[in-house]
XYZ file of C-alpha atoms in Angstrom:
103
model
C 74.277 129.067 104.044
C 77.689 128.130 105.252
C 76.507 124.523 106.485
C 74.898 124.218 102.945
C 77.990 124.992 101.116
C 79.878 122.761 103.187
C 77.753 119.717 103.078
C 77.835 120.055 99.348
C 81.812 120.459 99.413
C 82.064 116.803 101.193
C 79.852 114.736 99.405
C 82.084 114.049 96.647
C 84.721 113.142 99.132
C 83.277 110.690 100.655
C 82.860 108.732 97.373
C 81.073 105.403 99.181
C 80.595 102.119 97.097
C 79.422 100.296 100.194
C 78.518 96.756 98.560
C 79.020 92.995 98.320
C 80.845 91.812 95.164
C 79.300 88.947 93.548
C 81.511 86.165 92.382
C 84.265 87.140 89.583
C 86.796 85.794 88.221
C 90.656 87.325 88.751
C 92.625 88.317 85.326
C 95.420 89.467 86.892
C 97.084 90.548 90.136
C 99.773 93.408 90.118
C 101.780 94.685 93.364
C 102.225 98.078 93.952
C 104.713 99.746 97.014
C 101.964 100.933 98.750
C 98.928 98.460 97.783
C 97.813 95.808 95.345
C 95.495 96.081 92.270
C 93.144 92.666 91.682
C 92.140 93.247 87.700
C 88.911 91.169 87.410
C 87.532 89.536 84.060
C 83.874 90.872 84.870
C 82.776 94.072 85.764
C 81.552 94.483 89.913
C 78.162 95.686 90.852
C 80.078 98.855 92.921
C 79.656 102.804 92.151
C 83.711 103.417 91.843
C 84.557 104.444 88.688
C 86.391 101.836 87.543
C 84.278 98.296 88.081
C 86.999 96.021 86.874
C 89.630 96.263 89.279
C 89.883 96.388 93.345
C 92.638 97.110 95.575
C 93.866 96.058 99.106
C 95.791 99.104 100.924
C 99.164 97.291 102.058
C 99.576 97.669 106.122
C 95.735 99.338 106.504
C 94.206 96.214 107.891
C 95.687 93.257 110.329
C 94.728 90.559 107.961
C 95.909 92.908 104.546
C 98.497 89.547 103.610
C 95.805 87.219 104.228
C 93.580 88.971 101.876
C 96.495 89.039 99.068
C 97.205 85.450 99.995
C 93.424 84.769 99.175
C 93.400 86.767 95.888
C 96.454 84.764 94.981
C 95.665 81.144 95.647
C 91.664 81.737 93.718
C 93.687 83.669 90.620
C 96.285 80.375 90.772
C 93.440 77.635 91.452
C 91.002 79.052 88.795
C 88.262 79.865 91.309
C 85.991 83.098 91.775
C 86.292 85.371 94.651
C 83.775 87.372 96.288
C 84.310 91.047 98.239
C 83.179 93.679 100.592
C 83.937 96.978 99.388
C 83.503 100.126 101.589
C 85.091 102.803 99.575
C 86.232 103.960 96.482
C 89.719 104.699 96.681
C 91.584 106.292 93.510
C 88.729 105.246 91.833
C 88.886 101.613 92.533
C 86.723 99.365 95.139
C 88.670 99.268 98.462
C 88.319 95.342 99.729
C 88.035 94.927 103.259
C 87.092 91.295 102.905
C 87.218 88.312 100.568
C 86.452 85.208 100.132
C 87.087 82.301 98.065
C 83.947 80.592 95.997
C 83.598 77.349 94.183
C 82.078 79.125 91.283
């Protein structure tokens, strides 16, 4: 009974959106101290709760710039990006890739 209660305790904690974003459009990009918040004109395909914004966890990942760098120069140029998410975190897709499309 214990194990039962305790699986049940950690599924909502694990809170996976595991996915492929298909390509969107950026509205806006906004910097935070401790990670950055892409706001996106469509809504994503992924289970977080909120399916127009994503985030990149500053310092988390070697290539974390790179990916902001990315998000900036398709937001400046016009273009669409696509993401893998893996998580939610605080309710938003967690990007731990992207990639700039054509459209």
């Amino acid at each position: 009974m214990k194990k039962l209660l305790l699986s049940l305790l950690l599924i909502p904690s694990l809170s996976h959106a595991v996915g492929n974003i298909s390509a969107v459009n950026i509205e806006s990009i906004y910097v935070r101290e401790s990670r950055t918040d892409i706001y996106l004109k469509q809504p994503t395909n992924i289970s977080c709760a909120n399916k127009q914004r994503l985030t990149i966890l500053n310092g988390e990942y070697p290539n974390s710039d790179a990916m902001l760098s990315l998000a900036i120069a398709a937001h400046a140029s016009g273009k669409k990006i696509t993401a893998y998410v893996g998580v939610c975190h605080d309710g938003l897709g967690k990007v731990t890739a992207i990639n700039m499309t054509e459209h």
